[in-house]
Coordinates of C-alpha atoms (C1' of nucleotides) in Angstrom, one line a residue:
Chain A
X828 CA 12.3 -17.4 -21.4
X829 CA 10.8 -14.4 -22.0
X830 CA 12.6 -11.3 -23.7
X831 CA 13.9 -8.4 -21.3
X832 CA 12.3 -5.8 -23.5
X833 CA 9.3 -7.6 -23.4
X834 CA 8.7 -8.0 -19.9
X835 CA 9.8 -4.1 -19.7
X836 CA 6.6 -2.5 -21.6
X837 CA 4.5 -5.5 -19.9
X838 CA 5.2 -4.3 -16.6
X839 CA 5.4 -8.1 -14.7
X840 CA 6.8 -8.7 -12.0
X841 CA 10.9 -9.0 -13.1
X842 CA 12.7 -9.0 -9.8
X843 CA 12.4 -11.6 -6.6
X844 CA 15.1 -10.4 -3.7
X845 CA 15.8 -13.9 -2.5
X846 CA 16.9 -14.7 -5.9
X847 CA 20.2 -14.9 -6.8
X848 CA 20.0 -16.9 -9.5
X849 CA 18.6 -14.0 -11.9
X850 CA 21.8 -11.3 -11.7
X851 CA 22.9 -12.3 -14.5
X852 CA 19.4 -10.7 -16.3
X853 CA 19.3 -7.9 -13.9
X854 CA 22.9 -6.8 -15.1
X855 CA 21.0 -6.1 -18.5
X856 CA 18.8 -4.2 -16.7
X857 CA 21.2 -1.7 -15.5
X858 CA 22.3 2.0 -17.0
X859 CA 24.9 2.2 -19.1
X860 CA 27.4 5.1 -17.8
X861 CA 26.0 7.6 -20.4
X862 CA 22.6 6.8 -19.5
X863 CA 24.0 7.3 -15.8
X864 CA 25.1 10.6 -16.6
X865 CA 22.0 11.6 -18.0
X866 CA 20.0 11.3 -14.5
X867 CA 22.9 13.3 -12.7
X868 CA 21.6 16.2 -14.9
X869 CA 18.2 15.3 -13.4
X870 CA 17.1 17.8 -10.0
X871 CA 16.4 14.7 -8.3
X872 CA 19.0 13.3 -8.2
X873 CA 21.8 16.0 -7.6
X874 CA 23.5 16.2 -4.4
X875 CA 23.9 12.5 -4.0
X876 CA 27.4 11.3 -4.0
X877 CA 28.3 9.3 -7.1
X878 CA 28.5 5.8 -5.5
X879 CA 25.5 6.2 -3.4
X880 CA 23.2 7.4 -6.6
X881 CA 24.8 3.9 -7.6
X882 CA 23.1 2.4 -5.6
X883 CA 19.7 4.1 -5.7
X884 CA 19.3 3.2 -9.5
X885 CA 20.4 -0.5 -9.0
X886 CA 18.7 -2.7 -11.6
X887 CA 16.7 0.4 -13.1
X888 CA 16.1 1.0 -16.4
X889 CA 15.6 4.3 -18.8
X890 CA 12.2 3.8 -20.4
X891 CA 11.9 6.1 -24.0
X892 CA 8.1 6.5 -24.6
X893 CA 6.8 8.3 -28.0
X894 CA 4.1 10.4 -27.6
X895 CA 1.0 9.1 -25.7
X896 CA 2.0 5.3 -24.7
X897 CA 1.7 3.7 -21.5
X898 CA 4.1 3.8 -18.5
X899 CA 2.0 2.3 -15.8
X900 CA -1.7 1.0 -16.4
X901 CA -4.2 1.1 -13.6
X902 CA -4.7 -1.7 -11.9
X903 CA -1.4 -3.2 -12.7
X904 CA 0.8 -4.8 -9.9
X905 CA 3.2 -2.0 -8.5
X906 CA 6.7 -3.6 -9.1
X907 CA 8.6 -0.6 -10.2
X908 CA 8.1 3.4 -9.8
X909 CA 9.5 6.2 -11.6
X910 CA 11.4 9.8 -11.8
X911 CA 10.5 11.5 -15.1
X912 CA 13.6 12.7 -16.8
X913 CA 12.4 14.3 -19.2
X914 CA 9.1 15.1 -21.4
X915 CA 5.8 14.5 -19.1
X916 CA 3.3 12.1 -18.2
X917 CA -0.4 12.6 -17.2
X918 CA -1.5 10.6 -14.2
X919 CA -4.7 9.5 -15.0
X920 CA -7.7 8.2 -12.9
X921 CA -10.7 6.6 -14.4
X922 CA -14.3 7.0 -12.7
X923 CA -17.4 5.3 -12.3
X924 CA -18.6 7.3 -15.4
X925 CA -16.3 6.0 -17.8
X926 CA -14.8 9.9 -18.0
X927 CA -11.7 9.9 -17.0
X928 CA -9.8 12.3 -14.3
X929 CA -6.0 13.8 -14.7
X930 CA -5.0 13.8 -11.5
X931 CA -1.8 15.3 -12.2
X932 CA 1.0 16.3 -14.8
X933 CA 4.4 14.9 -13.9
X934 CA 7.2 16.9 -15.6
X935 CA 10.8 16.3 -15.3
X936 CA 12.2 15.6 -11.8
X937 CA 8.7 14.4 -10.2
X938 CA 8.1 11.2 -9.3
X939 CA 5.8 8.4 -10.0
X940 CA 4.0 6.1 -7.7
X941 CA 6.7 6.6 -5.3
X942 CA 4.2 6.7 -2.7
X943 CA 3.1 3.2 -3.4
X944 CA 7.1 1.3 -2.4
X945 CA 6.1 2.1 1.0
X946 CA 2.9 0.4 0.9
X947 CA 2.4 -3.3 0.4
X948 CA 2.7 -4.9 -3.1
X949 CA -0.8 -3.7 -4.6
X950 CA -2.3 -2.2 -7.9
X951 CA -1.7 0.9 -9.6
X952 CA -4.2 3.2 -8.6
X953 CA -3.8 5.3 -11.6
X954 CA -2.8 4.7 -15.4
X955 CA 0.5 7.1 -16.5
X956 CA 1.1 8.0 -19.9
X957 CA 3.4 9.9 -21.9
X958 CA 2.6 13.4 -23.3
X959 CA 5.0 13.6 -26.2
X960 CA 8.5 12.0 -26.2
X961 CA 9.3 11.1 -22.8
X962 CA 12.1 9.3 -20.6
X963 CA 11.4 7.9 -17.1
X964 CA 13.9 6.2 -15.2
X965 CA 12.0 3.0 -13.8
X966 CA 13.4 1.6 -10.4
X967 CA 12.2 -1.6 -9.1
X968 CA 10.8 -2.0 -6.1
X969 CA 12.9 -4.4 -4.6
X970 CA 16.2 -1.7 -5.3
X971 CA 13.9 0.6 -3.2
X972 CA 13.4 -1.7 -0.3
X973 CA 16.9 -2.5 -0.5
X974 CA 18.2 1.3 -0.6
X975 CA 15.7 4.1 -0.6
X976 CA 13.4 2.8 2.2
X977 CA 16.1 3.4 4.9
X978 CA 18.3 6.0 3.4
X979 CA 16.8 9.4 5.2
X980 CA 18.3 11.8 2.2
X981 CA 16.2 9.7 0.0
X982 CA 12.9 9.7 1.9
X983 CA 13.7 13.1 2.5
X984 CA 13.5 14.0 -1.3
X985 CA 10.5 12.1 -2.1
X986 CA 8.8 13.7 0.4
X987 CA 9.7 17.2 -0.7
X988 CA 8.0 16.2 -4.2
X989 CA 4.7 14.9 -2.5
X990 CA 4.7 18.3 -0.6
X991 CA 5.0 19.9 -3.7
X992 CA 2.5 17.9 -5.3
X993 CA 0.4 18.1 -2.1
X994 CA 0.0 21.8 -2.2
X995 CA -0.8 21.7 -6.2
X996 CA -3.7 20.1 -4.9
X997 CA -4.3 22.6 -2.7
X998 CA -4.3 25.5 -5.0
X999 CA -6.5 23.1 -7.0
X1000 CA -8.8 22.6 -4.8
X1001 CA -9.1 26.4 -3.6
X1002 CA -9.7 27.5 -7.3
X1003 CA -12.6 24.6 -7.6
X1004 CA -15.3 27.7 -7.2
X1005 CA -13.7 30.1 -9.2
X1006 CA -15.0 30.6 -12.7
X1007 CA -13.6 28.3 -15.7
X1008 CA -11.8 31.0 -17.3
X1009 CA -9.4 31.3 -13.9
X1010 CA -9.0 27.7 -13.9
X1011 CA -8.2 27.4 -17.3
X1012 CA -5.5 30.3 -16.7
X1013 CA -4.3 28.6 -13.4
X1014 CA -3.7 25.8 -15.2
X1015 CA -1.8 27.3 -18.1
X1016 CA 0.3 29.1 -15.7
X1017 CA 1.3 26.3 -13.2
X1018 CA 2.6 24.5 -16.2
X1019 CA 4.4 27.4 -18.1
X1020 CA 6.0 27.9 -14.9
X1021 CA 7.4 24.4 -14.5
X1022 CA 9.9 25.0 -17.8
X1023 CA 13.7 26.0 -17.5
X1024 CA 13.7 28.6 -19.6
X1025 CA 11.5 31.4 -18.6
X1026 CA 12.0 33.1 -21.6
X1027 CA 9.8 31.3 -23.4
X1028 CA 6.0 31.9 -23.3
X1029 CA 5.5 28.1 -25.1
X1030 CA 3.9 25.4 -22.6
X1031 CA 6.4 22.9 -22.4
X1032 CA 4.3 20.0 -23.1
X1033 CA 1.6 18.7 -26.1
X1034 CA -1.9 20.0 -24.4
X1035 CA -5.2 19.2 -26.1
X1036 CA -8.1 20.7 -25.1
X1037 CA -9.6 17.3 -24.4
X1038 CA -7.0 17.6 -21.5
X1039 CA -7.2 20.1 -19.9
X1040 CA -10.9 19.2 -19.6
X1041 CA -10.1 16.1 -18.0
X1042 CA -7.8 18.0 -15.7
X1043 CA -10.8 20.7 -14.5
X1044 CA -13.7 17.7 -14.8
X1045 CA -15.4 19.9 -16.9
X1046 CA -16.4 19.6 -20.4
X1047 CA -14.1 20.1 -24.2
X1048 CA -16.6 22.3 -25.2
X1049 CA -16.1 24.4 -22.4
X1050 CA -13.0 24.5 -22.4
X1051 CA -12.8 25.3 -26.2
X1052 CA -14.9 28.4 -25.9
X1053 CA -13.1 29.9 -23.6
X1054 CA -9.8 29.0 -25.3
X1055 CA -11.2 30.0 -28.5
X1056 CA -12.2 33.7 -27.4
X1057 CA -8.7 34.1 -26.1
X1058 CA -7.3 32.7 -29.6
X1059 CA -9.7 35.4 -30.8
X1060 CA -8.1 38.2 -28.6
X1061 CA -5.2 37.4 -29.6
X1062 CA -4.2 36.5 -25.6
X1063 CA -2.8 32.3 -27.1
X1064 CA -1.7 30.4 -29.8
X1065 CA -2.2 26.9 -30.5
X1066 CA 0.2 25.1 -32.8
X1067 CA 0.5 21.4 -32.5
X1068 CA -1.0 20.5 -29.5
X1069 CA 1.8 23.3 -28.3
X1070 CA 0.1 26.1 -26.4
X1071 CA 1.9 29.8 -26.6
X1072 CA 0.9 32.8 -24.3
X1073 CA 1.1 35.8 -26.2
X1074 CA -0.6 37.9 -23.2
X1075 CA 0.8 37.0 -20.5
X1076 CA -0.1 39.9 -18.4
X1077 CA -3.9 39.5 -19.4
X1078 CA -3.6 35.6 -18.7
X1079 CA -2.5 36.8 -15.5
X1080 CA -5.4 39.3 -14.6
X1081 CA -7.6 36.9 -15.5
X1082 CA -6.4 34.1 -13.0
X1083 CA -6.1 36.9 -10.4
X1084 CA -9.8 37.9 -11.2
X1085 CA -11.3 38.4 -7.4
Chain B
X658 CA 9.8 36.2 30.5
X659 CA 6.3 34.7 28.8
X660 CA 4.8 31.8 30.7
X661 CA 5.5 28.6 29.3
X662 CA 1.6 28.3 28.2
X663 CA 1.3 31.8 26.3
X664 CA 4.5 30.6 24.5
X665 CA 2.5 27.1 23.9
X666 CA -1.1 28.7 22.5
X667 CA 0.8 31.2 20.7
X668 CA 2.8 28.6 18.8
X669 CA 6.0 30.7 18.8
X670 CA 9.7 29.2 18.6
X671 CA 10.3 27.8 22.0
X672 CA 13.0 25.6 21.2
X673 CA 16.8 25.9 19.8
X674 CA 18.7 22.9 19.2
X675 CA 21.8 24.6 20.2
X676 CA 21.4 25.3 23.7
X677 CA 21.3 23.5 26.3
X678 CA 20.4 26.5 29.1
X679 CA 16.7 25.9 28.6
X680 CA 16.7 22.0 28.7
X681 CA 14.8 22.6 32.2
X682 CA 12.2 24.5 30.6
X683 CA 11.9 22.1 28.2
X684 CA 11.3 19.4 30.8
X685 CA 8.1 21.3 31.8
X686 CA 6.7 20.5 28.3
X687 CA 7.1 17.0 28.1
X688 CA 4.5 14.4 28.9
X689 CA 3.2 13.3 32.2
X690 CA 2.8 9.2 32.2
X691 CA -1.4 9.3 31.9
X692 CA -0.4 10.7 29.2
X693 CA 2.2 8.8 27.8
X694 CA -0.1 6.0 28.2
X695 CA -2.6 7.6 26.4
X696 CA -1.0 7.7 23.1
X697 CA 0.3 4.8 22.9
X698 CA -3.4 3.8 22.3
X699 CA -3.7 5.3 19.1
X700 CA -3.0 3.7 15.9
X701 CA -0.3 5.9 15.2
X702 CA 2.1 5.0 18.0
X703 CA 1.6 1.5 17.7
X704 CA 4.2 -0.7 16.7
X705 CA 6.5 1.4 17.8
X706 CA 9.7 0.2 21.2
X707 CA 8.3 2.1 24.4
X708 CA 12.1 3.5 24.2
X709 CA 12.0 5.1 21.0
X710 CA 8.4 6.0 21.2
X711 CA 9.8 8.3 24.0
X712 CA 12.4 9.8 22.0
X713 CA 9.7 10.2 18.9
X714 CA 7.4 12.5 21.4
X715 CA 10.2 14.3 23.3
X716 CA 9.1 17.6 24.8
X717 CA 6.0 17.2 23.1
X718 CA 2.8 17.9 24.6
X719 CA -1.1 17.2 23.8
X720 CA -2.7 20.2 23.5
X721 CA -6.6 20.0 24.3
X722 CA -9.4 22.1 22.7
X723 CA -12.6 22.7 23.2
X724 CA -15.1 23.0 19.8
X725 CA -13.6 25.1 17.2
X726 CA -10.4 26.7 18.5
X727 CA -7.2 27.3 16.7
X728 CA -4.7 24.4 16.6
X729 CA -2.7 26.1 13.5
X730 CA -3.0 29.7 11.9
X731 CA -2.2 29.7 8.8
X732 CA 1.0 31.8 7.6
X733 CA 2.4 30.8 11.4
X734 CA 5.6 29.9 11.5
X735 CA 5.8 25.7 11.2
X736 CA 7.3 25.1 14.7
X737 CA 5.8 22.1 15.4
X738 CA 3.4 19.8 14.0
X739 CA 0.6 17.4 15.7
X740 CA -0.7 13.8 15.6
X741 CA -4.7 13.7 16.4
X742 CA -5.4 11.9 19.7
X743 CA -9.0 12.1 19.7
X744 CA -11.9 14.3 18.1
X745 CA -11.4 16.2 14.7
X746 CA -9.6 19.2 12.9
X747 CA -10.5 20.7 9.6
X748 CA -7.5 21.9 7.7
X749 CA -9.1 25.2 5.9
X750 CA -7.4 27.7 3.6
X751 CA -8.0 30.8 3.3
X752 CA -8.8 31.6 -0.9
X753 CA -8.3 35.0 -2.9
X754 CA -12.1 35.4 -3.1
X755 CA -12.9 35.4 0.7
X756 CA -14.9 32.3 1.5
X757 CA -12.8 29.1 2.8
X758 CA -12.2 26.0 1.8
X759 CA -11.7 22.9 3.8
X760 CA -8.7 20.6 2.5
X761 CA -9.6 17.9 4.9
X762 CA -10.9 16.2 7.8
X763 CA -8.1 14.8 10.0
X764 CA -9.4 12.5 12.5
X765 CA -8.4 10.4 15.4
X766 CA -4.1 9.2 14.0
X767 CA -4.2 11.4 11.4
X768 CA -1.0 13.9 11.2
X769 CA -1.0 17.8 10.7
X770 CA 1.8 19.5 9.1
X771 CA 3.7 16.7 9.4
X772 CA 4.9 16.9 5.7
X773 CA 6.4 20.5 6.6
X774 CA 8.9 19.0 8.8
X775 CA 11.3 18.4 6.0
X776 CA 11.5 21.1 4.3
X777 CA 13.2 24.8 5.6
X778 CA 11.1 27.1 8.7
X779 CA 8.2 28.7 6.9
X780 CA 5.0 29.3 7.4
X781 CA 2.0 26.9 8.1
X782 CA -0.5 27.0 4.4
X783 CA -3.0 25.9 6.3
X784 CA -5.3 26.9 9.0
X785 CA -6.2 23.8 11.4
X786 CA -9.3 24.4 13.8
X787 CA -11.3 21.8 16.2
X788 CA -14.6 20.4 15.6
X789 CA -15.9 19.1 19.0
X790 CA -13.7 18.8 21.9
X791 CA -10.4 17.0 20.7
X792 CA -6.8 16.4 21.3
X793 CA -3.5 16.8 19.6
X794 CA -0.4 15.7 20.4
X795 CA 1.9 18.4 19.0
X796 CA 5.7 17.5 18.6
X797 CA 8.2 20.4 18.1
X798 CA 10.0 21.2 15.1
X799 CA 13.4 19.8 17.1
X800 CA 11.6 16.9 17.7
X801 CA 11.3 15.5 14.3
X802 CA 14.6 17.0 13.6
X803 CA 16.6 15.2 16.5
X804 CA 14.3 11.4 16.3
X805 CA 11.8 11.0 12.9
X806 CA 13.6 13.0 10.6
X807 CA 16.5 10.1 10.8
X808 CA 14.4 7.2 11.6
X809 CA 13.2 4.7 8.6
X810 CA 9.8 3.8 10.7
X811 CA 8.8 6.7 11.7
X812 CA 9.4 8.5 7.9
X813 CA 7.4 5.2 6.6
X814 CA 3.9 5.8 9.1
X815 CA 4.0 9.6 8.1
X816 CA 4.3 8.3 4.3
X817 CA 1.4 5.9 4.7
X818 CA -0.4 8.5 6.1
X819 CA 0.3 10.8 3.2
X820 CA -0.5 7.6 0.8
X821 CA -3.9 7.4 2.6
X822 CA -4.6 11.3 1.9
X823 CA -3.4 11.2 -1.6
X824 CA -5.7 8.2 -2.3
X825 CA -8.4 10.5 -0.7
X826 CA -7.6 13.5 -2.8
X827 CA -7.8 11.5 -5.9
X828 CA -10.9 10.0 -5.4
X829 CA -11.9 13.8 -4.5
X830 CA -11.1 14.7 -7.8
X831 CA -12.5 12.1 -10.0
X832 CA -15.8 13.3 -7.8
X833 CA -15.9 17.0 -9.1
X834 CA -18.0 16.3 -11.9
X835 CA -20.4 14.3 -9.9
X836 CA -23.8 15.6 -9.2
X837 CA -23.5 17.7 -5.6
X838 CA -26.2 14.8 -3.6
X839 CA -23.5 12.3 -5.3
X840 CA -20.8 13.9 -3.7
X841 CA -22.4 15.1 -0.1
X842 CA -23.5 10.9 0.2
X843 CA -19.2 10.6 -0.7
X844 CA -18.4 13.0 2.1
X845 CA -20.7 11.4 4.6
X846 CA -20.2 7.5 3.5
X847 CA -15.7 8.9 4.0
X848 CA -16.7 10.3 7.7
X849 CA -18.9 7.7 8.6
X850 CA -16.3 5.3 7.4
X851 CA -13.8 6.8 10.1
X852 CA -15.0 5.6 13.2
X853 CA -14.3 2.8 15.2
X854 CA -17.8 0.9 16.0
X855 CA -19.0 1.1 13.0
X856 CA -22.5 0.0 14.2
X857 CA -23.4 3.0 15.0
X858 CA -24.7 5.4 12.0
X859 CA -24.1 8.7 13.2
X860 CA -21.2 10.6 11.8
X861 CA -18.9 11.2 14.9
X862 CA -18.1 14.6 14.0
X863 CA -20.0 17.6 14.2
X864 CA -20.8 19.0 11.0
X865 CA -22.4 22.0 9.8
X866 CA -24.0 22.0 6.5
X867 CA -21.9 25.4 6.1
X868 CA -18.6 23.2 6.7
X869 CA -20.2 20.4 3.9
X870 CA -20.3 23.2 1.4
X871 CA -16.7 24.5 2.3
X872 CA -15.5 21.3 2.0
X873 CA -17.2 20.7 -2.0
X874 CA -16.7 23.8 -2.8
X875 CA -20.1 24.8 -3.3
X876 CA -22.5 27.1 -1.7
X877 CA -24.6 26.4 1.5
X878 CA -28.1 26.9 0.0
X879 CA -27.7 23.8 -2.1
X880 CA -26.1 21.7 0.5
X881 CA -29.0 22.1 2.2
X882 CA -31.4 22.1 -0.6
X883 CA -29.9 18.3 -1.0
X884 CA -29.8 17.7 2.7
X885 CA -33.8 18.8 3.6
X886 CA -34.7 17.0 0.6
X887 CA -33.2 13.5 2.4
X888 CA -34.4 14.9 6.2
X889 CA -38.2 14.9 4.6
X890 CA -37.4 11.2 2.6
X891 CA -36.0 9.9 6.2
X892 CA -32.9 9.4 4.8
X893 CA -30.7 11.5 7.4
X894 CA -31.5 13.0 10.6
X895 CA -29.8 15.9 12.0
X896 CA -29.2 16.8 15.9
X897 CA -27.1 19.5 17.2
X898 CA -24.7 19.3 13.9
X899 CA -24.7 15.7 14.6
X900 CA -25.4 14.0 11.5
X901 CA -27.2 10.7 11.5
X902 CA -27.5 7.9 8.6
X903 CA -30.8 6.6 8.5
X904 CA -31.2 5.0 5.1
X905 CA -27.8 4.2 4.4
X906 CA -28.4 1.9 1.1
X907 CA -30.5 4.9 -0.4
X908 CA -27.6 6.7 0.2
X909 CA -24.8 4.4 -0.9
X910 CA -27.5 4.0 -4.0
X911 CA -26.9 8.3 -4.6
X912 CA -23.5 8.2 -4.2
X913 CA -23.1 5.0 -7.0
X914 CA -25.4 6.0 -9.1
X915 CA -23.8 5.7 -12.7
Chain C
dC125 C1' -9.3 7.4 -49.6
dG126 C1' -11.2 6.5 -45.5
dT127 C1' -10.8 6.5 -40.6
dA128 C1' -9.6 8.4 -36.2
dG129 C1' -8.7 12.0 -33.2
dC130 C1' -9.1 16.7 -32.2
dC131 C1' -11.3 21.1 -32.7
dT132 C1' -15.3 24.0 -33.4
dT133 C1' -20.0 26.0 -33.3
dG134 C1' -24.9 26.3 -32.2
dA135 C1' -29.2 25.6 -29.6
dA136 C1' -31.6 24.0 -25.7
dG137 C1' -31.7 22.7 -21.0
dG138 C1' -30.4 22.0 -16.1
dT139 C1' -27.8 22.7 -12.1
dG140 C1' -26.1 25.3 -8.8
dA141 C1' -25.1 30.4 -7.8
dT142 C1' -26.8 34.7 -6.2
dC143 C1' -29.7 37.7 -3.7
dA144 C1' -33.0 38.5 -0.2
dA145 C1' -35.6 37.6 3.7
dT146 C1' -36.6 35.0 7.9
dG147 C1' -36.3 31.6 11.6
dT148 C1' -33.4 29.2 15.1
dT149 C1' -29.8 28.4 18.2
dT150 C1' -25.9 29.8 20.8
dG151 C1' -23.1 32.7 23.3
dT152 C1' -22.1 37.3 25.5
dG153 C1' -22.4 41.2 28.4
dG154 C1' -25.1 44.5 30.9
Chain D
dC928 C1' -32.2 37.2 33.5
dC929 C1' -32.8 39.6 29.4
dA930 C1' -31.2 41.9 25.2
dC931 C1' -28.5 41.6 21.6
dA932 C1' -25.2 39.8 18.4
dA933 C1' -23.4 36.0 15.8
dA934 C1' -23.5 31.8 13.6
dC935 C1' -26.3 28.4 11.5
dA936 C1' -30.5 26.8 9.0
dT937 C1' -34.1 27.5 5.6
dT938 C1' -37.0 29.0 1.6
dG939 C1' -38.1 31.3 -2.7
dA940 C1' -37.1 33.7 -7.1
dT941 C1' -34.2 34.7 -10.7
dC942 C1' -30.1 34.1 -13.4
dA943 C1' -25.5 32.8 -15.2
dC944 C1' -22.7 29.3 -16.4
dC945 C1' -21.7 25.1 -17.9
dT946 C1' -23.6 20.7 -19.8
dT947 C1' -25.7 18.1 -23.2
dC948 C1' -26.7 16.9 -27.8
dA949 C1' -26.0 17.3 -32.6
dA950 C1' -23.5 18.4 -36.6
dG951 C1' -19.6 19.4 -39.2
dG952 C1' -14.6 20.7 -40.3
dC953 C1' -9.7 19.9 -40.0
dT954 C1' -5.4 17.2 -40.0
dA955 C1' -2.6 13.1 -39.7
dC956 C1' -1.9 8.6 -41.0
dG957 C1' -2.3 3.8 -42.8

DNA sequence: CGTAGCCTTGAAGGTGATCAATGTTTGTGG
DNA sequence: CCACAAACATTGATCACCTTCAAGGCTACG
């Protein structure tokens, strides 16, 4: 028999409903009670009485990623899907060109491939990986047959995210015309914005260049000389991947540029 | 007091859950049994008990437009939302700079604002407007409060639907870097690939090259600098904004080529 | 110490934007 | 029915922005 851990990062199929015969390993799989408090903390998840969350995050797991590893690989069979609970992923899509597209930057509280439980069992249509350290609590598909597909609260907060998510696109898809400096500041914003602590002018999460080129589809350089010219003005700082506005108001102007 | 079909076009609150005084007014809005009938033809409503399918369109009613009216005004207030019956609506928002930009093509099953539905009154982000004659069947706010908001199998068709866009709006995005005849041949292979005979090569909505370039973002002149280019090859055909696919391998050869 | 990943800069080139002008079709009101 | 406006389609010239290609520097890490 295989190992647990194992079969975790491999991301094969581990559950069958009409088992029974397999509790026994899915008790392993389970959260420990501080690991259940932990998700409580998470936005997701409030407002769901104790017993019920129970339920929810039957059989799930907390995943701990280091920076950059795999959480889902396209292609793979969609057994499980995620909440992030804390750090970030990037969602990404490869193309016909070998370049690959980041659809999208899941930060704490968003979910992953939640879309796909309703669907048939198919393949990942997108890879996830972790951008700096990152925990996700993976639920397996058969706990969300069994108790999110008909519990309304819980459709009703996965759909909230994919309306969030769904107008992100939209605000994406509006700024596709504008120049690459407003889409480079868009970008910066919308993700300075998702942090707690508004104080802080620091991008929550480990940004390369490379990646928010991959984000716009357009190229490093591109990005790099616009970045560059506002490391120049003094307008950002780059430390470790970490990005830091140090002009926010000018950031501003220029994404409001009309 | 307003006539019940003002109230109708001008999409305004016309229902409160609370009373009861106006349930004969409401009776006036609900569907005759042609209609009925007619819905249960599209893919949408299939599947579903004659019963509850009667509770999921309570005082509904199927609005009918001519070619470009107003189904939705953006920044409305989200009273109701629609499923297509027949025909097509382009969901366009408004941007800072101006010009518009088409989200998306919904087409015959497709829903429209249905996502809104769960979250608090606010305003429609989108504006939704006919292209060709075409029918909606829009459902009330109350509606989807009272009968989907509760039901498992009505939540699961609006997620698929939602699954289906997503996947749409990723393939979208890996796109963007494309060259613009590789992504006009992506727009027209997606429409083409909508209707039901799919003998026939013409694409069944009526498209200006105006609404193309609103769609990729990109300005009319080269839409059409791409699009004469294939009229003089043979390649397309255009008739009264009806687009026609002459050479469909050349074009399926544009839109994959590497 | 060498490799790998990220960042940077420069020069040349192409793609699509912009601006301007004109033709065509459709719809509207006198 | 005609005149006029409005929306759509078209073409050409010029230009800005972003890409491409090439080269090199920096830092982390085994």
């Amino acid at each position: 028999m295989v190992a647990a851990g194992a079969l975790d990062t491999l991301n094969l199929p581990v559950l069958r409903d009409d088992k029974r015969s397999i509790s026994c390993y899915l008790l392993r799989m389970s959260l420990t009670d501080a690991e259940f408090h932990k998700i409580t903390s998470v936005a997701f998840f409030q407002e769901f009485p104790t017993l019920i969350l129970r339920s929810l995050v039957e059989n799930s797991n907390i995943k701990t990623l280091k920076h950059r590893e795999l959480l889902y690989q396209a292609g793979d069979v969609a057994n499980s899907f995620c909440i992030v609970i804390e750090g970030a992923f990037k969602l990404v899509k490869p193309t016909m060109r070998g370049d690959d597209v980041i659809i999208h930057f899941a930060t704490a509280g968003d979910a992953i491939a939640a879309l796909l439980m309703n669907r048939p069992l198919g393949p990942y249509p997108i890879s996830a990986i972790s951008m700096g350290p990152s925990r996700a609590l993976c639920i397996p598909r058969s706990t969300y047959v069994k108790h999110w597909s008909d519990m309304p609260e819980a459709q009703k907060k996965l759909n909230a995210l994919l309306q969030t998510r769904m107008v992100l696109f939209h605000e994406d898809k509006a700024l596709n015309k504008a120049s690459l400096p407003q889409r480079i500041s868009a970008l910066l914003l919308n993700l300075l914005g998702r942090q707690e602590h508004s104080e802080s002018q620091t991008i929550p999460i480990p940004l390369t260049r490379q990646e928010i080129a991959d984000s716009l589809s357009v190229t490093v350089e591109s990005v790099i000389r616009v970045m560059s010219l506002w490391d120049q003005q003094g307008l950002i700082h780059t430390q470790d991947q970490r990005i830091e506005i140090l002009g926010l108001t000018k950031i501003i102007d220029i994404y409001k540029q009309e």
